[in-house]
XYZ file of C-alpha atoms in Angstrom:
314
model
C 102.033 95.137 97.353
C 99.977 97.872 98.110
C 97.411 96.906 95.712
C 97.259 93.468 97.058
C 96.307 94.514 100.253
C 93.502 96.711 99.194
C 92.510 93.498 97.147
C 92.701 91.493 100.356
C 90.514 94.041 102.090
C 87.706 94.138 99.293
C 87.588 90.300 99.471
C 87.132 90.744 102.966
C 83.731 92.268 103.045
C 82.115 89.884 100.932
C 83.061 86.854 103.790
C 81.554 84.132 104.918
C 80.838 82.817 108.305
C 83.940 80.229 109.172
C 83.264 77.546 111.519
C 86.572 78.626 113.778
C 87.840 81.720 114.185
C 91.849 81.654 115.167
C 93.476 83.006 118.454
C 96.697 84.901 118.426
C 98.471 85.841 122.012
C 99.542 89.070 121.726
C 102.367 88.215 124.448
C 103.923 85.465 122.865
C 103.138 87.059 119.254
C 104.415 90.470 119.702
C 108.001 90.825 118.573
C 111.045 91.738 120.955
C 111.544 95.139 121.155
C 113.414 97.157 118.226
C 116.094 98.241 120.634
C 117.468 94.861 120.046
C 117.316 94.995 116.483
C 120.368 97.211 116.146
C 123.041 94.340 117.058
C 121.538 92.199 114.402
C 120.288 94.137 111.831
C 123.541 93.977 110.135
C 123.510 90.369 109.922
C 119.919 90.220 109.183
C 120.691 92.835 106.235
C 123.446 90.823 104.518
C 121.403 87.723 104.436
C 118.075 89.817 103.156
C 121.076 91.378 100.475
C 122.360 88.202 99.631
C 118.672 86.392 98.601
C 118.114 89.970 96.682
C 121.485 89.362 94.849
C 120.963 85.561 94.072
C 117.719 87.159 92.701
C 119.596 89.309 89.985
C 122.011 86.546 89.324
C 119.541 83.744 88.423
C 115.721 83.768 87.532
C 114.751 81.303 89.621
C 113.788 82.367 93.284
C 114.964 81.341 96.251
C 113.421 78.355 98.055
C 112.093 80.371 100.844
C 110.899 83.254 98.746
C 109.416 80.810 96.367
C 107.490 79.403 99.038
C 106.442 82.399 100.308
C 105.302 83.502 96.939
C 103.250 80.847 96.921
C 101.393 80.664 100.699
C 100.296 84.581 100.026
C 99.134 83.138 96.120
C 97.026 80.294 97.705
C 96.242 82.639 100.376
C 94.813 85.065 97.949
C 92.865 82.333 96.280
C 91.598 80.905 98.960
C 90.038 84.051 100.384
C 88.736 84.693 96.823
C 86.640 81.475 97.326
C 85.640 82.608 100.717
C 87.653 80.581 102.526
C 88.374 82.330 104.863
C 90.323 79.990 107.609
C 92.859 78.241 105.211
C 93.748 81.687 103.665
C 94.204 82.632 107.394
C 96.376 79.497 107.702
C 98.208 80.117 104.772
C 99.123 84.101 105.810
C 99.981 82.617 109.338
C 102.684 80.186 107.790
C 104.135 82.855 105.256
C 104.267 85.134 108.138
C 106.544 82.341 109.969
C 108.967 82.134 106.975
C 109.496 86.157 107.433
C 106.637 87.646 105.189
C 105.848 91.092 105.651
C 103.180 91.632 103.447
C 101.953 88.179 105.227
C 101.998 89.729 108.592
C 100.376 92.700 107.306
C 97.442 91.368 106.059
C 96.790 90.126 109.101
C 96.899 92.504 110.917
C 94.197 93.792 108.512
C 92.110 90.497 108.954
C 92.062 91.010 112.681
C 91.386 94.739 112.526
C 88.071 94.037 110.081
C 87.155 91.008 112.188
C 86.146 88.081 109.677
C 82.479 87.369 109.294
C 80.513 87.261 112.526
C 83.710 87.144 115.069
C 84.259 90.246 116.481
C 87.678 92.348 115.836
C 90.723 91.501 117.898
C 92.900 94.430 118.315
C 95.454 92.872 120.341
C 96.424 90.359 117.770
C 95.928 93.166 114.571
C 98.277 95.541 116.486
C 100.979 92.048 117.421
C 100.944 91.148 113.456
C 101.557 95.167 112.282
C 104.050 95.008 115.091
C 105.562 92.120 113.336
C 105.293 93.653 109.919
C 107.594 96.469 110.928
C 110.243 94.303 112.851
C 110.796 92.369 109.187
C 110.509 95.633 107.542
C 112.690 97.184 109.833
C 115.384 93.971 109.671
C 116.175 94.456 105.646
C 118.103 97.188 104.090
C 116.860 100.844 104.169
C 116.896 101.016 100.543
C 115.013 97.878 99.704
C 111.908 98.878 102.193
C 108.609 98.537 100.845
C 107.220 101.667 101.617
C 103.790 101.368 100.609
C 103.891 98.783 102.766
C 105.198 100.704 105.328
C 102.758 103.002 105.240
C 99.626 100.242 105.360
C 101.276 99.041 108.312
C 101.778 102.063 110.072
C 98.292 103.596 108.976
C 96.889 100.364 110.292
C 98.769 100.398 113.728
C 98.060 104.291 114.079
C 93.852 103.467 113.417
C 93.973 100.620 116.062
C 95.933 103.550 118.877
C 93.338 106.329 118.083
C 90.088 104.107 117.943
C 90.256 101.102 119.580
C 93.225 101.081 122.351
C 93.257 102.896 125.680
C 96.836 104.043 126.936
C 97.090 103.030 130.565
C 94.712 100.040 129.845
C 96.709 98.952 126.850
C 100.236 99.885 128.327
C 102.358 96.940 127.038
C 100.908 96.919 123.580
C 100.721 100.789 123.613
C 104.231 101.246 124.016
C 105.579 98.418 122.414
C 104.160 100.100 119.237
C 105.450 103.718 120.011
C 108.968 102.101 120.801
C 108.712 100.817 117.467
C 107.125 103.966 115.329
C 110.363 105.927 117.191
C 112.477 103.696 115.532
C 110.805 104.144 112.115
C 110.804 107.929 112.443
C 114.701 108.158 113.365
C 115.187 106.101 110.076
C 112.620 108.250 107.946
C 114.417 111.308 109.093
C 118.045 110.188 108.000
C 119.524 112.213 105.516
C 121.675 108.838 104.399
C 118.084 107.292 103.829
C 116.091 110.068 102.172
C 118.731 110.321 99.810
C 118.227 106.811 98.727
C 114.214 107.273 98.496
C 112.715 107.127 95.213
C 110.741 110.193 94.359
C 107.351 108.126 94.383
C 107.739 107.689 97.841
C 108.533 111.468 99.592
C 105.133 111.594 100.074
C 104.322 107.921 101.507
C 107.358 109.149 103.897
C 105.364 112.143 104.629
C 101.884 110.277 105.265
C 103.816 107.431 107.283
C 105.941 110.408 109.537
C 102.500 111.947 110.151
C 100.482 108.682 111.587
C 103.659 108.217 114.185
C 104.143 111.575 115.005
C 100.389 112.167 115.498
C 100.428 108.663 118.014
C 103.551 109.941 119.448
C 101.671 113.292 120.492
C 98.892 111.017 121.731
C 101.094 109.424 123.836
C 102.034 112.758 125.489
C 98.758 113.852 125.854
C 97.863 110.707 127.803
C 101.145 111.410 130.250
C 99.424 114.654 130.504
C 103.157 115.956 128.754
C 101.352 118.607 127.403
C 104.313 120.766 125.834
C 105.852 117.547 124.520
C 102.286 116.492 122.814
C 102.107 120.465 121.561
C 105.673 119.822 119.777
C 104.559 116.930 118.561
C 101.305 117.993 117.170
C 103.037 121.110 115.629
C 105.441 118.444 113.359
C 102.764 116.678 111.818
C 101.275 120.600 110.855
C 104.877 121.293 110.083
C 104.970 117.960 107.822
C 101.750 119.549 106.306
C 99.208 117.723 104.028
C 100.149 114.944 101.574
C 98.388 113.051 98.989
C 96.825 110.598 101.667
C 93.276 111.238 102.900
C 93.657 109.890 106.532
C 97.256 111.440 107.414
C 95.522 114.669 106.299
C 92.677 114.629 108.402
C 95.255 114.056 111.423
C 97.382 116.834 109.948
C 93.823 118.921 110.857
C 93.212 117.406 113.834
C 96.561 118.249 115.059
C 95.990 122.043 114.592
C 92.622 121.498 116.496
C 94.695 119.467 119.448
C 97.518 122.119 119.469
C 94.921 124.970 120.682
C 93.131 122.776 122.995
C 96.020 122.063 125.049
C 97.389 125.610 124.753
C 94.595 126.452 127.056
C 96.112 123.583 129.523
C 99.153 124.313 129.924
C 99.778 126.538 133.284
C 100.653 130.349 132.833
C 101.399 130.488 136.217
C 104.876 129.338 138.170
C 103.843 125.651 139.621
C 105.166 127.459 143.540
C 102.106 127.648 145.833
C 102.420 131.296 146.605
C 101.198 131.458 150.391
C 103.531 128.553 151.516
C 106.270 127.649 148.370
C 105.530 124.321 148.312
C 106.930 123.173 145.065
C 105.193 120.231 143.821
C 107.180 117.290 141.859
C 104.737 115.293 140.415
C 103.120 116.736 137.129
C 99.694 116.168 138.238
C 100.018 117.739 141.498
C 101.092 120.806 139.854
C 97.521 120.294 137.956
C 96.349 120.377 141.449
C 97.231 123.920 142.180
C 94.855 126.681 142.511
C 95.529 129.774 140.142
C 94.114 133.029 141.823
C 91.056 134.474 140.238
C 91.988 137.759 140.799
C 94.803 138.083 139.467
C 95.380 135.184 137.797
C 99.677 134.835 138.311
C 99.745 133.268 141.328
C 98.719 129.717 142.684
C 98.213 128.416 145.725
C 98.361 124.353 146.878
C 94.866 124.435 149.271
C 92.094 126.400 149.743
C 93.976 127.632 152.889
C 96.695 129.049 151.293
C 94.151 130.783 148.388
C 92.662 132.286 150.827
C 95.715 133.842 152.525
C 96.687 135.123 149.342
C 93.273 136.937 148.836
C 93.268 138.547 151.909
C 96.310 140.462 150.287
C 93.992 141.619 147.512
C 91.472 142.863 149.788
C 94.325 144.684 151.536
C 95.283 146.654 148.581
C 92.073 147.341 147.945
């Protein structure tokens, strides 16, 4: 599966110009979130388990897996003779019939952009969003993790390059609702126990891209020690045998000591007056004392009160 989407992307490069590029609302695209998948998954699971046991029982597949088979064929095909829109077409209506690896690729389509349209990140991060929802909805065991871990790398490029987090709020944290979800599974000791040994490290590289958007996420709340902890897991989680979760593995060590320097070493209580503030970036607000550097004080009024006791002493 894996391989096929690398395929997808090569044939991507060598496009041509299609006459209509389509239009996905992420709003009506975007699935519900995953907090709602935990009163169905069961149900969802036994009918995924059931087409995987008809499967072993008879050669033939399925009708809708047949089918399926067959749109992300054709779509293949189609894109190998550069064209472009049907094999768009053809993704879109697997992805309808439950595809993943459908989904996926588009999400990959819309994050490249196809010829001369321009990227749309909104609709690349509502198909990866997809992707995981029908990952998420069959059994643990039977996950495609390399596919898992296009998806995620995919989702986690699209948060640190091209989305903003206040900006992008309700595709922002639809995704990190979602990632959460996938690291709570990933860190299972019920599902790492059914992990084949090919795929520890996938786990690792997939655990990395969420925890390093998780961090992100904190950053942008200015939750500093939250987006420290967070940054310190993926070093904790350390380097794997995937080129981009190890750069972030880097950059996290990089991000840990910048916001080290952030984070107040002083008690957020104005020292002149006590005012205690609530909000976290009034306490940002606060003036630390130069002199000595333990103290704060909430106005220039109150700093300078507190001076006057240095000049006292001295």
């Amino acid at each position: 599966m894996r391989a096929c989407l690398y395929n997808f992307a090569g044939l991507l490069k060598k496009q041509q110009k299609i006459e209509k590029s389509p239009t996905v609302n992420f709003r009506t695209l975007v699935p519900e979130d995953f907090e709602e998948l935990s009163s169905s998954s069961s149900s969802e699971s036994n009918r995924g388990s059931s087409i995987l046991n008809l499967q072993k029982k008879k050669d033939v597949l399925p009708p809708v897996v047949s089918q399926v088979t067959t749109l992300l064929c054709e779509a293949e095909s189609k894109a190998t003779s550069k064209d472009f829109a049907k094999s768009v077409e053809l993704l879109e209506k697997a992805t309808t019939l439950g595809s993943a690896c459908a989904a996926a690729k588009l999400g990959l389509v819309y994050r490249g952009g196809v010829s001369d349209v321009n990227p749309d990140y909104p609709s690349s991060a509502a198909y990866y969003l997809l992707a995981l929802k029908l990952i998420y909805m069959i059994p643990n065991e039977k996950w495609d993790v390399s596919l898992l871990l296009e998806v995620i790398a995919g989702l986690s490029e699209i948060f640190r390059n091209q989305m903003h987090r206040k900006k992008d709020d309700d595709i922002w944290m639809t995704g990190i609702r979602a990632m959460r979800h996938i690291e709570s599974t990933l860190q299972d000791p019920a599902v790492i126990k059914k992990l084949r040994q090919s795929d520890f490290q996938k786990c690792r590289a997939i655990r990395i891209h969420i925890n390093y958007c998780l961090a992100m996420t904190a950053e942008a709340d200015q939750e500093y020690d939250e987006a420290i902890r967070l940054y310190e897991t993926c070093r904790r989680i350390g380097e794997c045998n995937f080129k981009t979760a190890n750069k972030l593995v880097n950059k996290s060590q990089s991000k840990m000591k910048e916001l080290k320097s952030k984070i107040p070493k002083v008690k957020p209580i104005c020292v002149s007056c006590d005012y205690e503030p609530k909000e976290l970036s009034d306490i940002w607000k606060l003036l630390v004392c130069s002199k000595c550097q333990v103290v704060a004080a909430c106005s220039r009024e109150c700093l300078t009160t507190h001076l006057a006791t240095h000049n006292k002493k001295s």
